[in-house]
Amino acid sequence: MPNNGDLIILTNPAGKRYLRRANIHDDLHSNEGVLPMAEVMAAEYGAIVRTRQGYPFKLMRPTLSDLVQGVKRQTQIIYPKDIGYICVRLGVGNGRKIIEAGTGSGSLTIAFSWFSGENGRVCTYEARPEFHALARRNIEWAGVGHNVTMHNHDIAHGFLDTDADALFLDVRTPWEYLEHAVRAVKPGAMLGFLLPTVDQVNTLLLALERGPFDDFEVTEILVRRWKPVADRLRPEDRMIAHTGFLVFARVQEQCEDWNSLRKLGTRERKQEAARLERMETAGDEAAE
Ligand code: SAM
């Protein structure tokens, strides 16, 4: 049963969803008539409630997926399909400290806060005051944030937190902040990045290979939904084909003879030679 102030979802038979805050003085006025909130709040989640005209609505409790997609947006947000993998890969959880930039509309921050529990901490950075304020409202609206520290701060000046277990960057040029990132996390911490274009992934990989990083992963998560009809089971006609590439790396001390001791195939030997050549060129350029 919803309490006063809880977020609820009311859905009509045409599929229109109203994500509302339960307030006994705030009836839902829809095209199908007035839905008295006192009756909604006396019903169980999963029940049918009716407008004064007798029109049925389903009463549902929002999931985390509804919350991250229900925020007011002024930036691109991160979607549930990517959020799930990010959280697992970074090990977001109770007792862990996660740093994130930029906060944007706060979608990912809501998920980090949700998974971080009572003893976790999320430290999120946003350079633009208007997005910082918007994210604060969205996080409060979602009913999370008790474990979140929000900084209106440009990470070009470094992070204000240290000793994080993991760090995630959803900014346009993450390679510019790698040194700051390494100083903000514990040795061996996981770093994650979301980037929309291949060019950005390429630039990031070239920056990461200069170290001190290892365990690189570039992943794209595609979700193909199927029509849930038992006797005519088939994929949906349309799908979201691209949101962003996810890149992960681990902060790792570098070891000069590591690669020479690895067993490499012909292609890997060529790739390693090309990498060493890039490192040498970068070193020469830095010395000039
Ligand atoms: N992950 C967010 C979400 O799920 O709502 C969206 C992030 S949005 C795509 C990128 C944000 O990074 C923008 O709000 C931008 O202002 C912020 N940003 C870019 N560069 C930054 C920097 N150097 N320091 C802090 N924030 C930065």
Coordinates of C-alpha atoms in Angstrom, one line a residue, residues 55-221:
Y55 CA -12.3 3.4 -15.7
P56 CA -9.6 0.9 -14.5
F57 CA -5.9 1.8 -13.8
K58 CA -3.2 -0.6 -12.6
L59 CA -1.3 0.5 -9.4
M60 CA 2.4 -0.3 -9.5
R61 CA 5.5 0.4 -7.4
P62 CA 8.3 2.0 -9.6
T63 CA 11.4 -0.1 -10.0
L64 CA 14.9 1.4 -10.2
S65 CA 14.6 1.2 -14.0
D66 CA 11.5 3.5 -13.8
L67 CA 13.4 5.9 -11.6
V68 CA 16.5 6.3 -13.7
Q69 CA 14.4 6.8 -16.8
G70 CA 11.9 9.0 -15.0
V71 CA 14.3 11.8 -14.1
K72 CA 13.9 15.3 -15.6
R73 CA 16.6 15.4 -18.3
Q74 CA 18.8 18.1 -19.6
T75 CA 21.7 15.8 -20.6
Q76 CA 22.0 12.4 -22.1
I77 CA 21.4 9.8 -19.4
I78 CA 22.7 6.3 -18.9
Y79 CA 20.2 3.6 -19.6
P80 CA 19.3 0.5 -17.4
K81 CA 21.0 -1.9 -19.8
D82 CA 24.3 -0.2 -19.4
I83 CA 23.8 0.7 -15.7
G84 CA 23.5 -2.9 -14.7
Y85 CA 26.8 -4.0 -16.3
I86 CA 28.6 -0.8 -15.0
C87 CA 27.5 -1.6 -11.4
V88 CA 28.6 -5.2 -11.6
R89 CA 31.9 -4.4 -13.3
L90 CA 32.8 -1.7 -10.8
G91 CA 31.6 -3.7 -7.9
V92 CA 29.2 -1.0 -6.6
G93 CA 27.8 -2.2 -3.3
N94 CA 27.3 -1.7 0.5
G95 CA 30.6 -0.4 2.0
R96 CA 32.2 0.6 -1.2
K97 CA 33.2 4.1 -2.3
I98 CA 32.5 5.1 -5.9
I99 CA 33.5 8.3 -7.6
E100 CA 31.6 9.5 -10.7
A101 CA 31.7 12.4 -13.2
G102 CA 29.8 14.1 -14.7
T103 CA 26.6 13.9 -12.7
G104 CA 24.6 15.2 -15.6
S105 CA 20.9 14.6 -14.9
G106 CA 21.8 12.1 -12.1
S107 CA 20.5 8.9 -13.6
L108 CA 23.6 6.9 -12.9
T109 CA 24.0 8.5 -9.5
I110 CA 20.5 7.3 -8.5
A111 CA 21.5 3.8 -9.4
F112 CA 24.9 4.0 -7.6
S113 CA 23.1 5.3 -4.5
W114 CA 20.5 2.6 -4.7
F115 CA 23.1 -0.2 -4.8
S116 CA 25.5 1.4 -2.3
G117 CA 23.3 0.8 0.7
E118 CA 23.8 2.2 4.2
N119 CA 27.6 2.0 4.3
G120 CA 28.5 2.8 0.8
R121 CA 29.5 6.2 -0.5
V122 CA 29.0 7.9 -3.9
C123 CA 30.9 11.0 -4.7
T124 CA 29.7 12.7 -7.8
Y125 CA 31.1 15.7 -9.7
E126 CA 29.4 18.1 -12.1
A127 CA 31.0 21.2 -13.6
R128 CA 27.9 23.0 -14.6
P129 CA 25.8 24.5 -11.8
E130 CA 22.5 24.1 -13.6
F131 CA 23.0 20.3 -14.0
H132 CA 24.3 20.0 -10.5
A133 CA 21.1 21.6 -9.2
L134 CA 18.9 19.5 -11.6
A135 CA 20.6 16.2 -10.5
R136 CA 20.1 17.2 -6.8
R137 CA 16.4 17.6 -7.5
N138 CA 16.2 14.3 -9.4
I139 CA 18.1 12.4 -6.7
E140 CA 15.8 13.7 -4.0
W141 CA 12.8 13.0 -6.2
A142 CA 13.9 9.4 -6.6
G143 CA 14.1 9.0 -2.8
V144 CA 17.8 8.1 -2.7
G145 CA 20.9 10.1 -2.0
H146 CA 21.5 9.5 1.7
N147 CA 24.9 8.1 0.7
V148 CA 25.8 10.6 -2.0
T149 CA 28.2 13.6 -1.8
M150 CA 27.5 16.0 -4.7
H151 CA 30.3 18.4 -5.9
N152 CA 29.7 21.3 -8.2
H153 CA 33.3 21.0 -9.4
D154 CA 35.3 20.7 -12.6
I155 CA 37.4 17.6 -12.5
A156 CA 40.0 19.3 -14.6
H157 CA 41.1 20.7 -11.1
G158 CA 41.3 17.1 -9.7
F159 CA 38.9 15.2 -7.5
L160 CA 38.2 16.3 -3.9
D161 CA 37.8 12.7 -2.7
T162 CA 40.4 9.9 -2.4
D163 CA 40.6 6.2 -1.7
A164 CA 37.7 5.2 -3.9
D165 CA 37.2 1.5 -4.8
A166 CA 36.1 2.5 -8.3
L167 CA 35.6 5.5 -10.5
F168 CA 33.3 6.1 -13.5
L169 CA 33.6 8.9 -16.1
D170 CA 30.7 9.9 -18.4
V171 CA 32.4 13.0 -19.8
R172 CA 33.3 13.9 -23.4
T173 CA 37.1 13.8 -23.0
P174 CA 37.9 11.3 -20.2
W175 CA 41.5 10.8 -21.3
E176 CA 42.2 14.3 -20.0
Y177 CA 41.5 13.3 -16.4
L178 CA 43.3 9.9 -16.1
E179 CA 46.1 11.3 -13.8
H180 CA 43.5 12.8 -11.5
A181 CA 41.5 9.5 -11.6
V182 CA 44.5 7.5 -10.5
R183 CA 45.2 9.8 -7.6
A184 CA 41.5 9.5 -6.4
V185 CA 41.3 5.7 -6.3
K186 CA 42.9 2.9 -4.3
P187 CA 45.6 0.9 -6.1
G188 CA 44.1 -1.8 -8.2
A189 CA 40.7 0.0 -8.5
M190 CA 38.5 -0.4 -11.5
L191 CA 37.8 2.5 -13.8
G192 CA 34.8 2.7 -16.2
F193 CA 33.9 5.0 -19.0
L194 CA 31.0 5.6 -21.3
L195 CA 31.7 7.0 -24.8
P196 CA 29.3 7.4 -27.7
T197 CA 31.8 7.3 -30.6
V198 CA 34.6 5.0 -31.8
D199 CA 37.0 7.9 -32.2
Q200 CA 36.6 8.7 -28.5
V201 CA 37.2 5.0 -27.5
N202 CA 40.3 5.0 -29.7
T203 CA 41.7 8.2 -28.1
L204 CA 41.0 6.8 -24.6
L205 CA 42.7 3.4 -25.4
L206 CA 45.8 5.2 -26.6
A207 CA 45.9 7.2 -23.4
L208 CA 45.2 4.2 -21.2
E209 CA 48.0 2.1 -22.7
R210 CA 50.5 4.7 -21.4
G211 CA 49.6 3.3 -18.0
P212 CA 49.3 2.6 -15.1
F213 CA 46.4 0.5 -16.4
D214 CA 45.6 -3.0 -17.4
D215 CA 42.7 -5.4 -18.0
F216 CA 41.2 -3.3 -20.8
E217 CA 37.7 -4.1 -22.0
V218 CA 35.6 -2.4 -24.6
T219 CA 32.0 -3.6 -24.6
E220 CA 28.7 -2.6 -26.3
I221 CA 25.5 -3.8 -24.8

